Amino acid sequence: MHKASSREVPANGRSRVVIEAVRPEIDCGRFPIKRVTGEAVTVEADLLVDGHDLISAILLFRPAGQTEWFETGLREVGNDRWRGSFNVDRIGRYEYSVEAWVDHFKTWRRDLQKRLDAAQVTAADLQIGSRLVLGAQARAKGEERRRLEQWADSLATVPEPLEGARLGLADELSELMSRYPDRSCSTRYGKQLQVVVDCGRARFSTWFELFPRSTSRLAGRQGTLRDVVTELPRLARMGFDVLYLPPIHPIGKTNRKGKDNALVPAPEDVGSPWAIGSEAGGHKAIEPALGTLDDFRSLVKKARKQGIDIALDIAFQCSPDHPYTKEHPEWFHHRPDGNIQYAENPPKKYEDIFPFDFESEDWFALWEELRDVVIFWIDQGVRVFRVDNPHTKPFRFWEWLIDEVKTRQPETIFLAEAFTRPKIMYRLAKLGFTQSYTYFPWRNTAWELRQYHSRLTRHEVREFFRPNSWPNTPDILTEYLQTGGRPAFMARLVLAATLTASYGIYGPPFEVCENRPRQPGSEEYLDSEKYQIRNWEAEEHNERISDFIALVNRIRRENRALQSDWNLLFYDSDNPQLICYSKRTEDFSNVILVVVNLDPHHPQSGWIEVPAKELGIESDDPYQVHDLVSDARYLFQGPRNFVSLDPAKVPAHVFLVRKRLRSERDFEYYL
Amino acid sequence: MHKASSREVPANGRSRVVIEAVRPEIDCGRFPIKRVTGEAVTVEADLLVDGHDLISAILLFRPAGQTEWFETGLREVGNDRWRGSFNVDRIGRYEYSVEAWVDHFKTWRRDLQKRLDAAQVTAADLQIGSRLVLGAQARAKGEERRRLEQWADSLATVPEPLEGARLGLADELSELMSRYPDRSCSTRYGKQLQVVVDCGRARFSTWFELFPRSTSRLAGRQGTLRDVVTELPRLARMGFDVLYLPPIHPIGKTNRKGKDNALVPAPEDVGSPWAIGSEAGGHKAIEPALGTLDDFRSLVKKARKQGIDIALDIAFQCSPDHPYTKEHPEWFHHRPDGNIQYAENPPKKYEDIFPFDFESEDWFALWEELRDVVIFWIDQGVRVFRVDNPHTKPFRFWEWLIDEVKTRQPETIFLAEAFTRPKIMYRLAKLGFTQSYTYFPWRNTAWELRQYHSRLTRHEVREFFRPNSWPNTPDILTEYLQTGGRPAFMARLVLAATLTASYGIYGPPFEVCENRPRQPGSEEYLDSEKYQIRNWEAEEHNERISDFIALVNRIRRENRALQSDWNLLFYDSDNPQLICYSKRTEDFSNVILVVVNLDPHHPQSGWIEVPAKELGIESDDPYQVHDLVSDARYLFQGPRNFVSLDPAKVPAHVFLVRKRLRSERDFEYYL
């Protein structure tokens, strides 16, 4: 006979519970999930054990760096699935894991009930229970230890089995035993999963983008950071809490682009802010025409006082005049003639831009320098960054940089501007970007919006990808906005502001419904601020929707339901031009129902199908919907209700759902 | 300014490609996938890189223990997904992983084409290409090294850019360069994923279960292992290749069960074979009434000569008379009175069975002993085991045991008899069981069968869970069989034999359509062999479907399409009593279409909807279906065809699809 050779003893051979399919868990735990302070993390796991024994299980969690775990119970929800949750209240990282064990007391108690039902309880059964209680007694302390000893004694000595069963099944004993379980053979899930906890603004934020050089109220003059300061009260009143500035660094002269991206600039042309670096400095300097570092620090402080964060643009690329090109030529690609390689996407050339060579032998010095750029602005008080084209720099680099920065300043918010393929956008979000631009600008029909936003809010993606919806940017004037006039701007504003908790507008042209493209078929603005100074306040404009924007932002601020992404539910309409969805707080104390007419040219009406229960309305009671835009109130009843929206007036309803209607019963003498 | 502290340099900072979502990968690589020799492993991964550069990637694979990897290409299939595959030809374990890198030559070549299209090729562009070719030249050897040097030289010196572009785009250069890629900054997937490769029988097997003690052809006599030998030729002719015997070990006397599970046995009662152990020995011994170890070895050898594997039953539990109870009382639970605890599921007691205590302090000695039981039978030539109730012993124990056994004898097949909740069944399959019993006995309607078998064959589950369908077992006489008579047995046989590549019957009662339950509502057989001897050949029976069974098994043997599980496709029928599905080889050289009438009482007819393309038929050509059961042939055309099945005759069609119809064009003189 083949005699088996002796082997190493496997660890934990007596740990019989296995833990599977723990969720949330991103890419096998490679990446953290995201939350903001005050939110809950709900964790599920499959817990399996051989045989008929019962399991007890806990969810473990702690702020990262803390050695002790907090514990909270997991309860079974069916099909061997267990669930529990904990709240995160500190900015930074948390860890969570799961532990489970065979609970012999719970098993004994269940069996005791069955024996009692079958009139089979014996003294031996009670003695077995007594032994288990004694085990817990040894783990307990003080008064509870004494009480457990009494219970063990009673079970072992009770003369009458029926009376013993009553003792064994007592809730008090059960409660006491649950506090001193035997975890000697417990199973711990092998991974400590991570949560990145951000400040509340990471989830709910309202962005306004402007070019500081276009903020002068005098036609033809260059605006400065001081002019931006004068804009602050107006922006605060309009309800914005993040003011994002395109790069404010010195702009290169070599190969500078002229107006409307002309290859040959006029002498007075100011260049693109994204062509960073001149003899005045690079990524840590400020364009002299905009002001000084002191001006900038002052702007950051004054903005914060009005509840506004200044967001800087991180664009890791250089103009040919950037100091790095001389100090660190090894950080760039070189052409065979020895010159630095400009950016290109053949056959297009971008000769005013040098990309970094992240495959440089000196790559880590480059990484450190770029991190120090961010740290430099953190030290000036900046907490929010919009990152330009992160998908053109290595993923590993960003993961490292964001971790380095958030280790120093965990409140930092990074918005990824990566308009690229979905898996790349998701990867950037997973590796650490706090928020992400989305495909929202190109989702125009009800079906497209519903598909896309359902994907973002109902799928695992929501654990790490926080959408930030922008109806326009300096690069994106959509065809819908070009052709839809004022109603299109209003509709897209309401959609951006209510579909996602964070949204932003490239503000000055949006306020005046600027819709002229550089040429037909292009999404570029005519007379784009990217290449020239505008004076929005000095120019003539036929339209201005600033008050409407302020109203929508006020509705967002006053209705908590609009401050989360996960609570979005779509509803059917018999008119495909009408999109309908709700958002609500978990306790239904705030319920918002939105209907938008997507056709900017014609009034549209139709029936919407909203299960009243999803709005917190029981049965067929009538309920009131209060349009926070028009202040009109309507009575709805049942699942089908009629709406009609004229885009020439306002293309959207933002209803606050009011459950309780006054009736004669509210009169004091009714009863 | 906050100066960032210096940190450790991250590894692989220049490896820009990231690898995600590698499939198949079971539970983050915790468990292997399964294949049999000759099968392919198709691997997919998401490969992402920053910017516009192109990626090259390979699939790595090797038999476990080998240090060198084999390599094969991965190609992009859209949406950043890449795919490749390799074949496994050795029994044992394989490993696989993925490697990917930025391919600068491929990128350069793509850009060169764009430059050529825009008439922008310059000498500098060709010099950059020449540099890349020189890099490959340094990695190449011999003749290819010389050829690469020539290419580099030509590119660097060609006087005419257009001619240079032609050189740079040459297929020969591209092919040569692809053999010497620059993998210095490549990314290797962090995990080495595992494949367990089994022998072919692990996938395709035909099981027959019988009780050796019931094989005597003389009424009232106990059958022996020698009687089993005389059954072999008949079983081989019927097409069975695994003969599974319930436990053949000595049967305990204490608390022995009588006929039909009676608590008090008659003196002549033989007891349940699952009450293992008496003074004659335990799990390594043979019940003296059945014969000797020599008889058993002889049976194994003679069976193998006829293409039949003997499968033993692994039932890790003891009768009160088992030698372990005295030699190793520490391996059992004890009651307060010091006696060993019998099995129970309150209020039911199984006093003839002692379960092991896997939480024993001496657990590892127990594990080793149980492993040695299996090794003992391996040493007698056994290669197939049916494991009784594996879900009542710890998961970790089985994973260890199966690994230990397969390390010694990789051909070993373990069939898990775990009729329990789905996640537990899947866990057992993941941790190593080769095949698994399924819920097939209780899936009776077309909808149920379609849902269940689609789940098993289209989901990730198929990577580790190999179904083995049993229409009956000694514990399971389904209501469908009890009430449906001969047609029910025939229908369930065809379903089991064609839905899954492995199936089995508890044979003697199945052959004679035995359908009498112990009592109404029970799935137990009346006069069950579990507690008494039967003499099937000596008894009178009205029905016998042995020839039909033999025919179905011959169809399985002769049609490769029926020897796999993954190729199952279901079709709609307008009559819910008709279930319709196909199986085919990948190259369509063998295509089987099955239609079963699930109603055992009435003829049923209707239209089935089979997209001809899924049978390998182009367009609307008529095609022939040849019923391998009745030998009748029919012409089908288009997606809808009519079928009619009378259960009183045969309740199923098993069509061989013949694409090519003879026509006048086949006549020699037609052309």
Coordinates of N, CA and C in Angstrom, one line a residue, chain B residues 229-328:
Chain B
V229 N -18.8 -9.4 -11.3 CA -17.9 -9.6 -12.5 C -18.8 -10.2 -13.6
T230 N -19.7 -11.1 -13.3 CA -20.5 -11.7 -14.3 C -21.5 -10.7 -15.0
E231 N -21.7 -9.6 -14.3 CA -22.6 -8.5 -14.8 C -21.8 -7.7 -15.8
L232 N -20.5 -7.6 -15.7 CA -19.7 -6.7 -16.5 C -20.0 -6.7 -18.0
P233 N -20.0 -7.9 -18.7 CA -20.2 -7.8 -20.1 C -21.5 -7.2 -20.5
R234 N -22.6 -7.5 -19.8 CA -23.9 -6.9 -20.1 C -23.8 -5.4 -19.9
L235 N -23.2 -4.9 -18.9 CA -23.1 -3.4 -18.7 C -22.2 -2.8 -19.8
A236 N -21.2 -3.4 -20.2 CA -20.3 -2.9 -21.2 C -21.1 -2.8 -22.5
R237 N -21.9 -3.9 -22.8 CA -22.7 -3.8 -24.0 C -23.7 -2.7 -24.0
M238 N -24.2 -2.5 -22.8 CA -25.2 -1.4 -22.7 C -24.5 0.0 -22.7
G239 N -23.2 0.0 -22.7 CA -22.5 1.3 -23.0 C -22.1 2.1 -21.7
F240 N -22.1 1.4 -20.6 CA -21.7 2.1 -19.3 C -20.2 2.0 -19.2
D241 N -19.6 3.1 -18.7 CA -18.1 3.1 -18.5 C -17.7 3.4 -17.0
V242 N -18.7 3.6 -16.2 CA -18.4 3.7 -14.7 C -19.4 2.9 -14.0
L243 N -19.0 1.9 -13.2 CA -19.9 1.1 -12.4 C -19.7 1.5 -10.9
Y244 N -20.7 2.1 -10.4 CA -20.6 2.7 -9.0 C -21.3 1.8 -8.0
L245 N -20.5 1.4 -7.0 CA -21.0 0.5 -6.0 C -21.2 1.3 -4.7
P246 N -22.3 1.2 -4.1 CA -22.5 1.8 -2.7 C -21.5 1.1 -1.8
P247 N -21.3 1.6 -0.6 CA -20.2 1.1 0.3 C -20.1 -0.4 0.3
I248 N -18.9 -1.0 0.2 CA -18.7 -2.4 0.2 C -18.0 -2.9 1.5
H249 N -18.0 -2.0 2.5 CA -17.3 -2.3 3.7 C -18.2 -3.1 4.7
P250 N -17.6 -3.6 5.7 CA -18.4 -4.3 6.8 C -19.5 -3.4 7.3
I251 N -20.6 -4.0 7.5 CA -21.8 -3.3 8.0 C -22.0 -3.5 9.5
G252 N -22.2 -2.4 10.2 CA -22.4 -2.5 11.7 C -23.7 -3.3 12.1
K253 N -23.7 -3.8 13.3 CA -24.8 -4.5 13.8 C -25.6 -3.7 14.8
T254 N -24.9 -2.9 15.6 CA -25.6 -2.1 16.6 C -26.6 -1.1 16.0
N255 N -27.8 -1.1 16.5 CA -28.9 -0.2 16.0 C -29.1 -0.4 14.5
R256 N -28.7 -1.5 13.9 CA -29.0 -1.8 12.5 C -30.4 -1.5 12.1
K257 N -30.6 -0.9 10.9 CA -32.0 -0.7 10.5 C -32.5 -1.9 9.7
G258 N -33.8 -2.2 9.9 CA -34.5 -3.3 9.2 C -35.0 -2.9 7.8
K259 N -35.8 -3.8 7.2 CA -36.3 -3.5 5.9 C -37.1 -2.2 5.9
D260 N -37.1 -1.5 4.8 CA -37.8 -0.2 4.7 C -37.5 0.7 5.9
N261 N -36.3 0.7 6.3 CA -35.8 1.6 7.4 C -36.4 1.3 8.8
A262 N -36.9 0.1 9.0 CA -37.5 -0.2 10.3 C -36.5 0.0 11.4
L263 N -36.9 0.5 12.6 CA -36.0 0.7 13.7 C -35.6 -0.6 14.3
V264 N -36.4 -1.6 14.3 CA -36.1 -2.9 14.8 C -35.9 -3.9 13.7
P265 N -34.7 -4.4 13.5 CA -34.4 -5.3 12.4 C -34.8 -6.7 12.7
A266 N -35.1 -7.4 11.7 CA -35.3 -8.9 11.9 C -33.9 -9.5 11.9
P267 N -33.8 -10.7 12.5 CA -32.4 -11.3 12.6 C -31.7 -11.4 11.3
E268 N -32.5 -11.7 10.2 CA -31.8 -11.9 8.9 C -31.5 -10.6 8.2
D269 N -31.9 -9.5 8.7 CA -31.7 -8.2 8.0 C -30.3 -7.9 7.8
V270 N -29.9 -7.3 6.6 CA -28.5 -7.2 6.2 C -28.0 -5.8 6.5
G271 N -28.9 -4.8 6.8 CA -28.4 -3.5 7.2 C -28.0 -2.6 6.1
S272 N -27.9 -1.3 6.4 CA -27.5 -0.4 5.3 C -26.0 -0.3 5.1
P273 N -25.6 -0.4 3.8 CA -24.2 -0.4 3.5 C -23.5 0.9 4.0
W274 N -24.3 2.0 4.3 CA -23.7 3.3 4.7 C -23.5 3.3 6.2
A275 N -23.9 2.2 7.0 CA -23.5 2.1 8.4 C -22.2 1.3 8.4
I276 N -21.1 2.0 8.2 CA -19.8 1.3 7.9 C -19.1 1.0 9.2
G277 N -18.6 -0.3 9.2 CA -17.7 -0.7 10.3 C -18.3 -1.8 11.2
S278 N -17.5 -2.8 11.4 CA -17.9 -3.9 12.3 C -16.6 -4.5 12.8
E279 N -16.7 -5.6 13.6 CA -15.5 -6.2 14.0 C -14.7 -6.7 12.8
A280 N -15.3 -6.8 11.6 CA -14.5 -7.2 10.5 C -13.7 -6.1 9.9
G281 N -13.9 -4.9 10.4 CA -13.0 -3.8 9.9 C -13.9 -2.6 9.5
G282 N -13.1 -1.6 9.0 CA -13.8 -0.3 8.7 C -13.7 0.1 7.3
H283 N -13.2 1.3 7.0 CA -13.3 1.9 5.6 C -12.3 1.2 4.7
K284 N -11.3 0.5 5.3 CA -10.3 -0.1 4.3 C -10.6 -1.6 4.2
A285 N -11.7 -2.1 4.7 CA -12.0 -3.5 4.7 C -13.2 -3.8 3.8
I286 N -13.4 -5.1 3.4 CA -14.6 -5.4 2.6 C -15.5 -6.3 3.4
E287 N -16.8 -6.1 3.3 CA -17.8 -6.8 3.9 C -17.6 -8.3 3.6
P288 N -17.4 -9.2 4.6 CA -17.1 -10.6 4.3 C -18.1 -11.2 3.4
A289 N -19.4 -10.9 3.5 CA -20.4 -11.5 2.7 C -20.3 -11.2 1.2
L290 N -19.5 -10.1 0.9 CA -19.3 -9.7 -0.5 C -18.1 -10.4 -1.1
G291 N -17.1 -10.8 -0.3 CA -15.9 -11.4 -0.8 C -14.7 -10.8 -0.1
T292 N -13.6 -10.9 -0.8 CA -12.3 -10.6 -0.3 C -11.7 -9.4 -1.0
L293 N -10.6 -8.9 -0.5 CA -9.9 -7.8 -1.2 C -9.4 -8.3 -2.5
D294 N -9.0 -9.6 -2.6 CA -8.5 -10.1 -3.8 C -9.7 -10.1 -4.9
D295 N -10.9 -10.5 -4.4 CA -12.0 -10.5 -5.3 C -12.2 -9.1 -5.9
F296 N -12.0 -8.1 -4.9 CA -12.3 -6.7 -5.4 C -11.2 -6.3 -6.4
R297 N -9.9 -6.6 -6.1 CA -8.9 -6.2 -7.1 C -9.2 -6.9 -8.4
S298 N -9.6 -8.1 -8.4 CA -9.9 -8.8 -9.6 C -11.1 -8.1 -10.4
L299 N -12.1 -7.7 -9.6 CA -13.2 -7.0 -10.2 C -12.7 -5.7 -10.9
V300 N -11.9 -5.0 -10.2 CA -11.4 -3.7 -10.8 C -10.7 -4.0 -12.1
K301 N -9.8 -5.0 -12.1 CA -9.0 -5.3 -13.3 C -9.9 -5.8 -14.5
K302 N -10.8 -6.7 -14.2 CA -11.7 -7.2 -15.2 C -12.6 -6.1 -15.8
A303 N -13.1 -5.2 -14.9 CA -13.9 -4.1 -15.4 C -13.1 -3.2 -16.3
R304 N -11.9 -2.9 -15.9 CA -11.1 -2.0 -16.7 C -10.9 -2.6 -18.1
K305 N -10.7 -3.9 -18.2 CA -10.5 -4.6 -19.5 C -11.7 -4.4 -20.4
Q306 N -12.9 -4.2 -19.8 CA -14.1 -4.0 -20.6 C -14.4 -2.5 -20.7
G307 N -13.4 -1.7 -20.3 CA -13.7 -0.2 -20.5 C -14.5 0.4 -19.3
I308 N -14.6 -0.3 -18.2 CA -15.4 0.2 -17.1 C -14.5 0.5 -15.9
D309 N -14.7 1.7 -15.3 CA -14.1 2.0 -14.1 C -15.0 1.7 -12.9
I310 N -14.5 1.0 -11.9 CA -15.3 0.8 -10.7 C -15.2 2.1 -9.8
A311 N -16.3 2.6 -9.5 CA -16.4 3.8 -8.6 C -16.8 3.3 -7.2
L312 N -16.0 3.7 -6.2 CA -16.4 3.4 -4.8 C -17.1 4.6 -4.2
D313 N -17.8 4.3 -3.1 CA -18.5 5.3 -2.3 C -17.7 5.7 -1.2
I314 N -17.4 7.0 -1.0 CA -16.7 7.6 0.1 C -17.8 8.1 1.1
A315 N -18.0 7.3 2.2 CA -19.0 7.8 3.1 C -18.3 7.9 4.5
F316 N -17.9 9.1 4.8 CA -17.1 9.2 6.0 C -17.9 9.4 7.3
Q317 N -18.4 8.2 7.7 CA -19.2 8.1 8.9 C -19.0 6.7 9.4
C318 N -19.4 6.4 10.6 CA -19.2 5.1 11.2 C -20.4 4.5 11.9
S319 N -20.5 3.2 11.8 CA -21.5 2.5 12.6 C -20.9 2.4 14.0
P320 N -21.8 2.2 15.0 CA -21.2 2.1 16.4 C -20.2 1.0 16.6
D321 N -20.1 0.1 15.6 CA -19.2 -1.0 15.8 C -17.9 -0.8 15.0
H322 N -17.7 0.4 14.5 CA -16.5 0.7 13.7 C -15.3 0.6 14.6
P323 N -14.1 0.1 14.1 CA -12.9 0.0 15.0 C -12.5 1.4 15.4
Y324 N -12.7 2.5 14.6 CA -12.4 3.8 15.1 C -13.0 4.2 16.4
T325 N -14.2 3.7 16.7 CA -14.9 4.2 17.9 C -14.1 3.7 19.1
K326 N -13.4 2.7 19.0 CA -12.5 2.3 20.1 C -11.1 2.8 20.0
E327 N -10.6 2.8 18.8 CA -9.2 3.2 18.6 C -9.0 4.7 18.7
H328 N -10.1 5.4 18.2 CA -9.9 6.9 18.2 C -11.2 7.6 18.7

